[in-house]
Short mmCIF file of N, CA and C in Angstrom, two decimals:
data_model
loop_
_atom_site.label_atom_id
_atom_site.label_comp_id
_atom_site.label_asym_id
_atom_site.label_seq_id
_atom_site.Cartn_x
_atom_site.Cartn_y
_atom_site.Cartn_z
N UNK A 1 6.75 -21.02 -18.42
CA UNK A 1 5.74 -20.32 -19.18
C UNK A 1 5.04 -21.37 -20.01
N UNK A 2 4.01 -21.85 -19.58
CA UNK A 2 3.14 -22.53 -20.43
C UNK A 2 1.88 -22.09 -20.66
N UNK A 3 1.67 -22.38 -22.03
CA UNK A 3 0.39 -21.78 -22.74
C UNK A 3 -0.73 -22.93 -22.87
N UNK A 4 -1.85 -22.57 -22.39
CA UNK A 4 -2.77 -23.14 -22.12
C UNK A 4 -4.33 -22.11 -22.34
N UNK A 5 -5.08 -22.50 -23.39
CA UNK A 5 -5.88 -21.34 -23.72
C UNK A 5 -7.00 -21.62 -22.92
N UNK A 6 -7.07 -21.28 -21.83
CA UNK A 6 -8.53 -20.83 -20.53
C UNK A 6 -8.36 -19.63 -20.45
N UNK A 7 -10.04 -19.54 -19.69
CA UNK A 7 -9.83 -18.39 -19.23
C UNK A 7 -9.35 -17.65 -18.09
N UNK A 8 -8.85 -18.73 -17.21
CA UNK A 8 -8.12 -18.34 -16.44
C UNK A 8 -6.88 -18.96 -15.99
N UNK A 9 -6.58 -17.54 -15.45
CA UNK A 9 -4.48 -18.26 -15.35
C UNK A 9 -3.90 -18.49 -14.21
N UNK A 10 -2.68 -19.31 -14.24
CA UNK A 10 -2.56 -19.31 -12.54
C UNK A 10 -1.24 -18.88 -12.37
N UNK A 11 -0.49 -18.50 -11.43
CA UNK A 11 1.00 -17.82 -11.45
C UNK A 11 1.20 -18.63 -9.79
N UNK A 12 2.18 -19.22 -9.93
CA UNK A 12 3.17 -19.71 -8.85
C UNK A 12 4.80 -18.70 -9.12
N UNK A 13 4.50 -18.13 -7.72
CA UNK A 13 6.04 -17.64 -7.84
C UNK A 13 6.89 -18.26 -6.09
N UNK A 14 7.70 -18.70 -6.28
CA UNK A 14 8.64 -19.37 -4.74
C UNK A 14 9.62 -18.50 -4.42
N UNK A 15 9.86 -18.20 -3.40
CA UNK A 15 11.27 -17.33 -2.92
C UNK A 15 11.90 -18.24 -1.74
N UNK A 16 13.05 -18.08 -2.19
CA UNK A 16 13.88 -19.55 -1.00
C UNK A 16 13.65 -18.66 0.41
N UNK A 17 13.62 -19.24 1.22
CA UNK A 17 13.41 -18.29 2.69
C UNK A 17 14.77 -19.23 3.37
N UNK A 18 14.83 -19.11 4.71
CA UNK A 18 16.08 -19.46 5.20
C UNK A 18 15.85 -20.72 6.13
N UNK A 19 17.18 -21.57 6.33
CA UNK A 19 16.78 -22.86 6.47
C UNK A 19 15.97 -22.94 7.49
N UNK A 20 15.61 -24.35 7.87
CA UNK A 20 14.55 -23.86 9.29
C UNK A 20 14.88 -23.80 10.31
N UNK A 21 16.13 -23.93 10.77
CA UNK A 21 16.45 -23.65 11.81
C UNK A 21 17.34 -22.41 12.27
N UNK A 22 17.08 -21.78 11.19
CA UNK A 22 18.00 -20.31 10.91
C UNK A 22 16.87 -19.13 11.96
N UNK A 23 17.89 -18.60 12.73
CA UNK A 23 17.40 -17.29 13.78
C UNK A 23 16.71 -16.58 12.73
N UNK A 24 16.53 -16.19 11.59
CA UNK A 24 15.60 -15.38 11.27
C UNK A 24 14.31 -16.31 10.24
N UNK A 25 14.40 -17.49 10.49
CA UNK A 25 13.42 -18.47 10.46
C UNK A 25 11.41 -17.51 10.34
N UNK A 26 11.73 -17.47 11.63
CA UNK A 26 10.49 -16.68 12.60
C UNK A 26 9.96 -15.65 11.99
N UNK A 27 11.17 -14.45 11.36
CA UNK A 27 10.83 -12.96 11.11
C UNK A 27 10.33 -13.68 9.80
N UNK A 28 10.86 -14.38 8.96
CA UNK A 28 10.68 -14.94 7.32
C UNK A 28 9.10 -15.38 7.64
N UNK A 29 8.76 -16.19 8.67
CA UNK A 29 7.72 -16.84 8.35
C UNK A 29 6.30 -15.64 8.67
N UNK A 30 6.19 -14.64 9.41
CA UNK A 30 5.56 -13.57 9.93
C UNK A 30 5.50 -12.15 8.36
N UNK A 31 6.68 -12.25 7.52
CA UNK A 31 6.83 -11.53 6.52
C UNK A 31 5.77 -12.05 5.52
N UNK A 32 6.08 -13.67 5.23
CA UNK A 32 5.29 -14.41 4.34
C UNK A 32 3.66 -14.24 4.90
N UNK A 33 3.18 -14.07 6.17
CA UNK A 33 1.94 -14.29 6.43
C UNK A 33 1.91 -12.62 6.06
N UNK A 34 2.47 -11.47 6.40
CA UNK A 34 1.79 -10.45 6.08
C UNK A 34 1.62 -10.14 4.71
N UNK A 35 2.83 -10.44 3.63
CA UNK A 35 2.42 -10.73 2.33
C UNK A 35 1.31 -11.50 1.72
N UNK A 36 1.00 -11.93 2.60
CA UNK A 36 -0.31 -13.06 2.07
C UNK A 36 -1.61 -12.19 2.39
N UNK A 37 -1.61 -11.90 3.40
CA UNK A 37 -2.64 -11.01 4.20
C UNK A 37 -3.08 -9.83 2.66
N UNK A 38 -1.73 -8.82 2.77
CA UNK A 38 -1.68 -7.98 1.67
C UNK A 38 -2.08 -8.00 0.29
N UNK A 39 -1.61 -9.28 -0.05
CA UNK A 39 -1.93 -10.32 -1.44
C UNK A 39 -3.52 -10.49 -1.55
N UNK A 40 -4.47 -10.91 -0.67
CA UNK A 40 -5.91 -11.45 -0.36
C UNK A 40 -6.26 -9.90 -0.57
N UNK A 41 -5.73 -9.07 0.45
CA UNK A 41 -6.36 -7.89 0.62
C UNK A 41 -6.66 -6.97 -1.04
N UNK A 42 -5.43 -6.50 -1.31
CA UNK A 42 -5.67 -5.84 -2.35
C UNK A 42 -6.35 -6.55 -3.81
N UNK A 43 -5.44 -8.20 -3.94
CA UNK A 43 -5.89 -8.50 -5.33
C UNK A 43 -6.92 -8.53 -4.99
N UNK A 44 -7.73 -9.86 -4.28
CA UNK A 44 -8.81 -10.31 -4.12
C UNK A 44 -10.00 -9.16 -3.82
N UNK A 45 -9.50 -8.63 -2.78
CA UNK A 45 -11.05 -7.95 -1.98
C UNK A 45 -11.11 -6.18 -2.92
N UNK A 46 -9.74 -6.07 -3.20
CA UNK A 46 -9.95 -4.46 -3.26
C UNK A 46 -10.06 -4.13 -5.23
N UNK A 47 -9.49 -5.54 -5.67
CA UNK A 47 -9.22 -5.30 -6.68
C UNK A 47 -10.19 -6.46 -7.63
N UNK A 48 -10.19 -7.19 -6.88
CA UNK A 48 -11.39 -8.43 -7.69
C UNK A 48 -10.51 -9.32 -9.15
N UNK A 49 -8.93 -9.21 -8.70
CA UNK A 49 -8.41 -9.91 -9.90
C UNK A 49 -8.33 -11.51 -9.75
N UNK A 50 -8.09 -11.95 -9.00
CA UNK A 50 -8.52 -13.32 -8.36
C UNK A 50 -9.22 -13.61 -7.53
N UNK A 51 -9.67 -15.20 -7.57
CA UNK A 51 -10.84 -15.90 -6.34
C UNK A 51 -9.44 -16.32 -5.35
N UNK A 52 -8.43 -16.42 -5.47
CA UNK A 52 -7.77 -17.16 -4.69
C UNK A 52 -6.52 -16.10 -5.01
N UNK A 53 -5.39 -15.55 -4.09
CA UNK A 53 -4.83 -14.69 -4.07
C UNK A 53 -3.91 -14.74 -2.69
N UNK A 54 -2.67 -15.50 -2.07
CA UNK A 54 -1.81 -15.92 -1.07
C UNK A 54 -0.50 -15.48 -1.46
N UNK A 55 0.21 -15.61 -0.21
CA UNK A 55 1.34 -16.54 0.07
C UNK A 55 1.57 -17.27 0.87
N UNK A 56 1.70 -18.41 0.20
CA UNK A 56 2.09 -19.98 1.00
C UNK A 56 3.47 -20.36 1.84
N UNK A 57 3.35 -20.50 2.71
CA UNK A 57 4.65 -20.95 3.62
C UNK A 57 4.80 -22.20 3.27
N UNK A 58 6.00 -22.66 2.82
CA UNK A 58 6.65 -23.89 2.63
C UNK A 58 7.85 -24.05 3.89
N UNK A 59 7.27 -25.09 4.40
CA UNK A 59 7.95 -25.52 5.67
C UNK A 59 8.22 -26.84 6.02
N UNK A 60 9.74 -26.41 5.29
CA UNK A 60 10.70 -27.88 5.02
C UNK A 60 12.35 -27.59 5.18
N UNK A 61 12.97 -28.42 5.19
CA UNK A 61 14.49 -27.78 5.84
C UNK A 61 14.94 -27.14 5.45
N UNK A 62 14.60 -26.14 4.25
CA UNK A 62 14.76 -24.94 4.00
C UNK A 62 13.55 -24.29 3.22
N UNK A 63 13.06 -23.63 4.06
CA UNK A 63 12.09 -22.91 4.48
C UNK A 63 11.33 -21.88 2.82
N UNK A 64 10.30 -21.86 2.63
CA UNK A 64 10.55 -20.78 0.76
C UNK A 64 8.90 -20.21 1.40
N UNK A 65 8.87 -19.01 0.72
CA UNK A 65 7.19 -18.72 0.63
C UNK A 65 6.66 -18.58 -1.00
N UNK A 66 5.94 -18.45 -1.06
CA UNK A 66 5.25 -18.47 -2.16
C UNK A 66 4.16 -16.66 -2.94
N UNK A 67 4.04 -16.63 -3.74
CA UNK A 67 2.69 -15.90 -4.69
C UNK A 67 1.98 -16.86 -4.98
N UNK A 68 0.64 -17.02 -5.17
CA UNK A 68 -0.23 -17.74 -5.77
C UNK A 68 -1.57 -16.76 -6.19
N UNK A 69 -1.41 -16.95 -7.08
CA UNK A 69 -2.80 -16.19 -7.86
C UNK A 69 -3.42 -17.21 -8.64
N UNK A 70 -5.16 -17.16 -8.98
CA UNK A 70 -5.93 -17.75 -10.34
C UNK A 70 -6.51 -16.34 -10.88
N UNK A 71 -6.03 -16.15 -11.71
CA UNK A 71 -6.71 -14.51 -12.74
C UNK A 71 -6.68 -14.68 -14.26
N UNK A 72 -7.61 -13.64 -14.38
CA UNK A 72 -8.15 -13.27 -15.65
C UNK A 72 -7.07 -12.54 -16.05
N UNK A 73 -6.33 -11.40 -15.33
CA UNK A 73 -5.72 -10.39 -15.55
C UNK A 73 -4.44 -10.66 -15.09
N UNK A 74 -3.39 -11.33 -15.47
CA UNK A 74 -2.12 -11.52 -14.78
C UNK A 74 -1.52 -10.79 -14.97
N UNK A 75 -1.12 -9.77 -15.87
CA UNK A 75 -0.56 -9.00 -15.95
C UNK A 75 -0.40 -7.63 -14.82
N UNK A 76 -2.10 -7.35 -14.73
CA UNK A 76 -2.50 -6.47 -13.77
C UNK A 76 -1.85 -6.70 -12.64
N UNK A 77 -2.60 -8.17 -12.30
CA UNK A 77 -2.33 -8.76 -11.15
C UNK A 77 -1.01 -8.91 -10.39
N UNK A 78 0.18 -9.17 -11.06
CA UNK A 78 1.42 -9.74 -11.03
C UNK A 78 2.04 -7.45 -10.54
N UNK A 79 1.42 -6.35 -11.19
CA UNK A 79 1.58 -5.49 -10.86
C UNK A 79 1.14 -4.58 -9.44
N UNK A 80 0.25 -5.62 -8.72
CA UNK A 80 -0.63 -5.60 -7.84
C UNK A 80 0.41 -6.20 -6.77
N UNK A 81 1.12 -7.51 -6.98
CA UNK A 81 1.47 -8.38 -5.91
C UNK A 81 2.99 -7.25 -5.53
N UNK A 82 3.43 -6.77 -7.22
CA UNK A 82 4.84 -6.31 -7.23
C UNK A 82 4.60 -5.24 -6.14
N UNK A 83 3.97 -4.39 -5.73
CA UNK A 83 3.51 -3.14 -5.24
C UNK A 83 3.83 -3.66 -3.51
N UNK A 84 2.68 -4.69 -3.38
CA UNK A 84 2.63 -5.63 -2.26
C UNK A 84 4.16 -5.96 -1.67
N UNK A 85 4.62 -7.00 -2.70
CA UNK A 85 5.67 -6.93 -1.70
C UNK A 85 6.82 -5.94 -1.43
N UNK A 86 7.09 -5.07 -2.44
CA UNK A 86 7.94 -3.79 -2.05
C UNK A 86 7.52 -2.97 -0.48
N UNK A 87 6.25 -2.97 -0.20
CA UNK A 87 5.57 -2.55 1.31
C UNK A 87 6.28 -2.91 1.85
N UNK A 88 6.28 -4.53 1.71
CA UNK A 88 6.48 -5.55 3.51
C UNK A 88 8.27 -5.28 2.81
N UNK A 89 8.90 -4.97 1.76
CA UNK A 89 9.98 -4.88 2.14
C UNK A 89 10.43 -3.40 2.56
N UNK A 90 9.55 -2.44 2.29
CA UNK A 90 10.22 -0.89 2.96
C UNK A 90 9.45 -0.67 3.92
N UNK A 91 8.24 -0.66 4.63
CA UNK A 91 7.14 -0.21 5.69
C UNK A 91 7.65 -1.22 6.71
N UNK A 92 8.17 -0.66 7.86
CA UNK A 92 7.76 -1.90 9.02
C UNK A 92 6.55 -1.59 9.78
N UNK A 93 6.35 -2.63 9.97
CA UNK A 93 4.55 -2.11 10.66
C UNK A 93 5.14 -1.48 12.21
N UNK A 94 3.65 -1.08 12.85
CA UNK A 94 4.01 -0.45 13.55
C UNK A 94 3.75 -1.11 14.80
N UNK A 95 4.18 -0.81 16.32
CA UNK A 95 4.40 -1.46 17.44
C UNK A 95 3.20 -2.22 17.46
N UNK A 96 2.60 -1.49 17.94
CA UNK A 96 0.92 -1.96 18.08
C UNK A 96 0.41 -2.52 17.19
N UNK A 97 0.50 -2.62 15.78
CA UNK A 97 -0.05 -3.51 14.60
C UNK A 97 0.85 -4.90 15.04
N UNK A 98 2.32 -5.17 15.08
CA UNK A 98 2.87 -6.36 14.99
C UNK A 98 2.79 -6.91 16.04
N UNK A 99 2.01 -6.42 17.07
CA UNK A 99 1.78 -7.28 18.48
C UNK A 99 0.46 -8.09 18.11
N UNK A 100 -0.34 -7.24 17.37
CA UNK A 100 -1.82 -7.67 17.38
C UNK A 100 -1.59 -9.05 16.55
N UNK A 101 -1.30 -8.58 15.16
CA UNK A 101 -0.56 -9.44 14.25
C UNK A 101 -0.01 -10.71 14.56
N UNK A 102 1.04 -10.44 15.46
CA UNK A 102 1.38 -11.96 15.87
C UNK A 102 0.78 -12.64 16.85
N UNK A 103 -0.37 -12.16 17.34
CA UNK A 103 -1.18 -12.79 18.17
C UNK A 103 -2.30 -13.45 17.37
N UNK A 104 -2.30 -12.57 16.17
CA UNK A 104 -3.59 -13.38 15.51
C UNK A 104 -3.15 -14.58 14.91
N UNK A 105 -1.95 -14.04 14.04
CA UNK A 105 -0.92 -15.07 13.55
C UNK A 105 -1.18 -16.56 14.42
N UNK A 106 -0.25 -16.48 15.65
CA UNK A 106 -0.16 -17.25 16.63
C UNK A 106 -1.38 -17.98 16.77
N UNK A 107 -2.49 -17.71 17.01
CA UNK A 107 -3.66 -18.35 17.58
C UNK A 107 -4.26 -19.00 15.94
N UNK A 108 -4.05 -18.27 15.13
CA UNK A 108 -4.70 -18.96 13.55
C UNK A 108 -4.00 -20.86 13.32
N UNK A 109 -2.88 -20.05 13.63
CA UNK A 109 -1.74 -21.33 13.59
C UNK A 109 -1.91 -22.53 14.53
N UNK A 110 -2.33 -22.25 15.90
CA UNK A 110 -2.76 -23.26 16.69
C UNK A 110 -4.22 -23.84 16.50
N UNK A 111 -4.88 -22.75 16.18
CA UNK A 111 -6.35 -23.45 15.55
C UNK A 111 -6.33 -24.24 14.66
N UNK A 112 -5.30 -24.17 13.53
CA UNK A 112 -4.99 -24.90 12.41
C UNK A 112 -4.41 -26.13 12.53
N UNK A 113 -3.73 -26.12 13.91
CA UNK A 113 -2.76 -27.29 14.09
C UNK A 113 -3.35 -28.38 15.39
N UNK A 114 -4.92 -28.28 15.41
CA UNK A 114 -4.83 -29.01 16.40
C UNK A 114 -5.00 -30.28 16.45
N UNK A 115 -5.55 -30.84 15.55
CA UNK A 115 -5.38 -32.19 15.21
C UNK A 115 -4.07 -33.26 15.87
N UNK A 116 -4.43 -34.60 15.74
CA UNK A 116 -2.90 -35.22 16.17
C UNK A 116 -2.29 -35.21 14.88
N UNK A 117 -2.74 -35.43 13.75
CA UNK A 117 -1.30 -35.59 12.92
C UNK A 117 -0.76 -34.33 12.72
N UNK A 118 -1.47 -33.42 13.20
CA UNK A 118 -0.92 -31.89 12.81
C UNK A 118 0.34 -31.75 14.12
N UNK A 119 0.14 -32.05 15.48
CA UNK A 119 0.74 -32.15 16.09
C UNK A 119 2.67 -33.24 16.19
N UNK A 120 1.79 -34.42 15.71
CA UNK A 120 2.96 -35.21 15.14
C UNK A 120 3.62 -34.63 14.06
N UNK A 121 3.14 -33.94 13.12
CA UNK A 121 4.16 -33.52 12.23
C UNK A 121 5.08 -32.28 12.37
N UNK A 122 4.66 -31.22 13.89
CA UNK A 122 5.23 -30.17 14.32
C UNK A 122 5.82 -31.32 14.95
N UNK A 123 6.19 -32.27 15.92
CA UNK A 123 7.07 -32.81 16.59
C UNK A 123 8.05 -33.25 15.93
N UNK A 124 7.89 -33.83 14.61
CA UNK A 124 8.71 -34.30 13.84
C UNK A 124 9.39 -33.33 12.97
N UNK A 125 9.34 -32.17 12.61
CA UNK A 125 9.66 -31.09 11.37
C UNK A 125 10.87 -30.54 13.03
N UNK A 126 10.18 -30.53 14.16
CA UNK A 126 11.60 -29.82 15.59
C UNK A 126 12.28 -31.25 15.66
N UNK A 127 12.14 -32.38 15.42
CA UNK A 127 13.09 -33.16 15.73
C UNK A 127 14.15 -33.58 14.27
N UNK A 128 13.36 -32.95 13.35
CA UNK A 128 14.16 -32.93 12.47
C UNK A 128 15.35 -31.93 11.89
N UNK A 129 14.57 -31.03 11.79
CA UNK A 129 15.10 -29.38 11.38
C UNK A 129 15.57 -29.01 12.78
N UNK A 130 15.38 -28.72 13.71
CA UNK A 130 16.09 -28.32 15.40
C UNK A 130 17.19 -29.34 16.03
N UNK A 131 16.71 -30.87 15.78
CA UNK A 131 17.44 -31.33 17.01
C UNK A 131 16.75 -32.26 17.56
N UNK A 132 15.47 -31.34 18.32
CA UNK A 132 14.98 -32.32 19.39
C UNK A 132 13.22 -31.51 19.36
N UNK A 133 12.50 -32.62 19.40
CA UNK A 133 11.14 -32.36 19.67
C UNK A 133 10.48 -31.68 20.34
N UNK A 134 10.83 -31.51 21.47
CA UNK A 134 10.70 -30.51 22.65
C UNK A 134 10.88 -29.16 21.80
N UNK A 135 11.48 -28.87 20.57
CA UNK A 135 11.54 -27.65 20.62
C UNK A 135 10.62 -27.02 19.52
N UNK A 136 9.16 -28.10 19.17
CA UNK A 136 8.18 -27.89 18.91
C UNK A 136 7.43 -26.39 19.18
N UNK A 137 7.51 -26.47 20.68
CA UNK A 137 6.83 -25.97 21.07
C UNK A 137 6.66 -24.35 21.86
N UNK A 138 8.14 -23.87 20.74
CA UNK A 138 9.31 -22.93 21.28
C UNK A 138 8.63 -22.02 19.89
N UNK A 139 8.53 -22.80 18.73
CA UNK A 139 8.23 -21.69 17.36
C UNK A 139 7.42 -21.01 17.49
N UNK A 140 5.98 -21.21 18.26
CA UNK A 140 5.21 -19.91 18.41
C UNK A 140 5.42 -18.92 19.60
N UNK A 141 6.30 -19.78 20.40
CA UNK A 141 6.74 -18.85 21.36
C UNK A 141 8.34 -17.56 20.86
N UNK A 142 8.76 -18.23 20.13
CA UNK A 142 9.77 -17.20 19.14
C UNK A 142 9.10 -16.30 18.06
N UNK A 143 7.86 -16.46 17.56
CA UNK A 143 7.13 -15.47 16.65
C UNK A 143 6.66 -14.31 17.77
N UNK A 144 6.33 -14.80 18.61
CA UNK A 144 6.24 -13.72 19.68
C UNK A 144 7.04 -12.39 20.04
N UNK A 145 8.87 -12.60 19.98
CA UNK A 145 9.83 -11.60 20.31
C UNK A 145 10.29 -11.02 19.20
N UNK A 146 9.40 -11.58 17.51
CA UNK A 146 9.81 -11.03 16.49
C UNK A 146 9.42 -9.30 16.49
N UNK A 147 10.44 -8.85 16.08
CA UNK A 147 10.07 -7.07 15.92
C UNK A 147 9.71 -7.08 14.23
N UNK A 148 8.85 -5.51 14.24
CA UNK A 148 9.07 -5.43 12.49
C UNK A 148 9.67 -4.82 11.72
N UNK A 149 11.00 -4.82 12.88
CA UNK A 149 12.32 -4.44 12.05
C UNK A 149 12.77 -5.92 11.50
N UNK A 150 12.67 -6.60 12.23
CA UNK A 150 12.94 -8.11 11.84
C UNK A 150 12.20 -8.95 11.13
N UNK A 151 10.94 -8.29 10.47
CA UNK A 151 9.94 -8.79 9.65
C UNK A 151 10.88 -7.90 7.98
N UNK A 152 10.56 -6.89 8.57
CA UNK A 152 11.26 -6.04 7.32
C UNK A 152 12.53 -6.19 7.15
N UNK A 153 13.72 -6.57 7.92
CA UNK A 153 14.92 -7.52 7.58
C UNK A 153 14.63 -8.53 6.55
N UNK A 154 14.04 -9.74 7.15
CA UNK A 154 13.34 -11.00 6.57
C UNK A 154 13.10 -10.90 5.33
N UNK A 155 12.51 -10.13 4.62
CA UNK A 155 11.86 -9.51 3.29
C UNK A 155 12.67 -8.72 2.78
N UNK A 156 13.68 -8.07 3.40
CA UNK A 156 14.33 -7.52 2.59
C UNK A 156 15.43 -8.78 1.78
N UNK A 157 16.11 -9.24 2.73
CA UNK A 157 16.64 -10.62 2.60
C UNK A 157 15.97 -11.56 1.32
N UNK A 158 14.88 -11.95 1.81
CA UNK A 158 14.39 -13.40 1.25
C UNK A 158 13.39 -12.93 0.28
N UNK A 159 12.13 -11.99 0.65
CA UNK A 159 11.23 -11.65 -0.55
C UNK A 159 11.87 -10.98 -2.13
N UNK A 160 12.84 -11.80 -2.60
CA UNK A 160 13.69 -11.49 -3.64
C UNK A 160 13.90 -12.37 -4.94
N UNK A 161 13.98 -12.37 -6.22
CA UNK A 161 14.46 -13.49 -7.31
C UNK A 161 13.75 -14.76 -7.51
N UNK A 162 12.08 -14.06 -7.23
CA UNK A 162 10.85 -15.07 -7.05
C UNK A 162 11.53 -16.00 -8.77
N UNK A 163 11.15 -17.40 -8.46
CA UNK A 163 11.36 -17.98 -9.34
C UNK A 163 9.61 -18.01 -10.15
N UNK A 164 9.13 -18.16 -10.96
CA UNK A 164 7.54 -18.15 -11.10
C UNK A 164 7.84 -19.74 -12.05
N UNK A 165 6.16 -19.75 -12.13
CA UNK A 165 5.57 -21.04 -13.33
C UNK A 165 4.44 -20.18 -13.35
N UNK A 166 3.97 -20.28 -15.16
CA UNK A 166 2.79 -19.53 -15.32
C UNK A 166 2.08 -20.78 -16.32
N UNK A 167 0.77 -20.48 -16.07
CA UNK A 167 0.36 -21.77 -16.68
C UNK A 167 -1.38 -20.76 -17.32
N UNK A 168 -1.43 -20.52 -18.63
CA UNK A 168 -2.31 -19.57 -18.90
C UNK A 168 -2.02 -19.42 -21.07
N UNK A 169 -3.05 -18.21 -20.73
CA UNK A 169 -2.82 -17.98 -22.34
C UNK A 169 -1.65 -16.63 -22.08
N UNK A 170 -0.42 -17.08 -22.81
CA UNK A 170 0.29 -16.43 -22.88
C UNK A 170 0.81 -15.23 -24.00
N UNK A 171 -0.56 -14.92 -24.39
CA UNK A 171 -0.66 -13.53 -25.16
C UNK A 171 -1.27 -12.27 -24.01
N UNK A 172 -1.59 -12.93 -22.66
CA UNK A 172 -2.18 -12.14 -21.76
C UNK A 172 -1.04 -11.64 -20.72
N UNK A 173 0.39 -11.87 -20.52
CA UNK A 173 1.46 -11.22 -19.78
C UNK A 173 2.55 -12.00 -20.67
N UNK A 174 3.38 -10.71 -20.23
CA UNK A 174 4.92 -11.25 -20.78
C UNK A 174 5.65 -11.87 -19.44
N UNK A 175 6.46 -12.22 -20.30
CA UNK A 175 7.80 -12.61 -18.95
C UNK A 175 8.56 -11.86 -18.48
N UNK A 176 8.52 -10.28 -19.22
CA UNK A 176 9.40 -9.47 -18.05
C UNK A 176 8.16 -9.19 -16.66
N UNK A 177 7.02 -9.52 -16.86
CA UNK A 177 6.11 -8.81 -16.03
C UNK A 177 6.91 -9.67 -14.67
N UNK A 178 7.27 -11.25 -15.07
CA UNK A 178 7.85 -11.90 -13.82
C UNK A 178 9.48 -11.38 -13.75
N UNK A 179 10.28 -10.67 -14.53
CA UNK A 179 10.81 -10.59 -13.92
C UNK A 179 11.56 -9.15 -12.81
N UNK A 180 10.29 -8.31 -13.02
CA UNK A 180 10.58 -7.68 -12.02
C UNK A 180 10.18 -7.85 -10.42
N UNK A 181 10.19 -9.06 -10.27
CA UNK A 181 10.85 -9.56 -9.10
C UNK A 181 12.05 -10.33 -8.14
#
């Protein structure tokens, strides 16, 4: 909790996700993108409390996602995300949404990664975290057989005991607002 008098605030919250080479790796990382999705959707577009409004996948040998907000209203906001992720932990989406989903998923991710160092560093994160390099090229093919019973596992699991950093004027939210997560 640091106080910093702007007018706007920023909230980092991390949730450990599971190591990276852990079988529910996949469902964790598909949970974090629909939380993010959800996060953009409501703060940003529906609600106008932040310009910037995610969750970030941290993808390192043990695996965490993230909240990230910049707001005027953290308080609001932080009541906005709480809502959010209780969804992705009780709603599993439905057949036809998590097919589409991980196809968009899937293809965002390869658009994102096509570069060579983007490539060298997926070769290196499977030869590190897996074993062997070759099995690069297996992770988007395993987001594929994820169900969203296994998204909503994932989140029930891991979207839990967000650690936060708030960096803002801190007459504008308390600290229980973080800790009902």
């Amino acid at each position: 909790f640091v106080h910093r008098p702007a007018s706007t605030k920023y909230v980092l919250g991390i949730f450990q996700g599971p190591s990276a080479s852990d079988a529910t790796e996949p469902a964790f990382r598909l949970a974090t993108a629909l939380l993010s999705g959800r996060m953009h959707q409501t703060v940003r577009e529906e609600r106008g409390l932040s310009y910037a409004a995610y969750a970030p996948y941290y993808d390192r040998g043990v695996t965490a996602a993230g909240l990230y907000m910049s707001t005027t209203a953290p308080g609001t906001a932080l009541g906005v995300v709480r809502t959010q992720v209780d969804s992705v932990r009780r709603e599993p989406m439905l057949l036809g949404q998590m097919g589409f989903f991980t196809q968009q998923f899937v293809t965002q991710y390869i658009a994102d990664n096509m570069t060579s160092s983007s490539q060298a560093e997926a070769l290196a994160r499977a030869a590190l975290y897996l074993g062997d390099y070759r099995q690069a090229g297996q992770a988007m093919e395993a987001l594929r057989h994820v169900s969203a019973g296994q998204v909503r596992g994932a989140a029930v699991r891991y979207l839990r005991h967000a650690r936060f950093v708030y960096v803002g004027d801190t007459t504008r939210v308390t600290r229980e607002a973080f800790a009902n997560f």
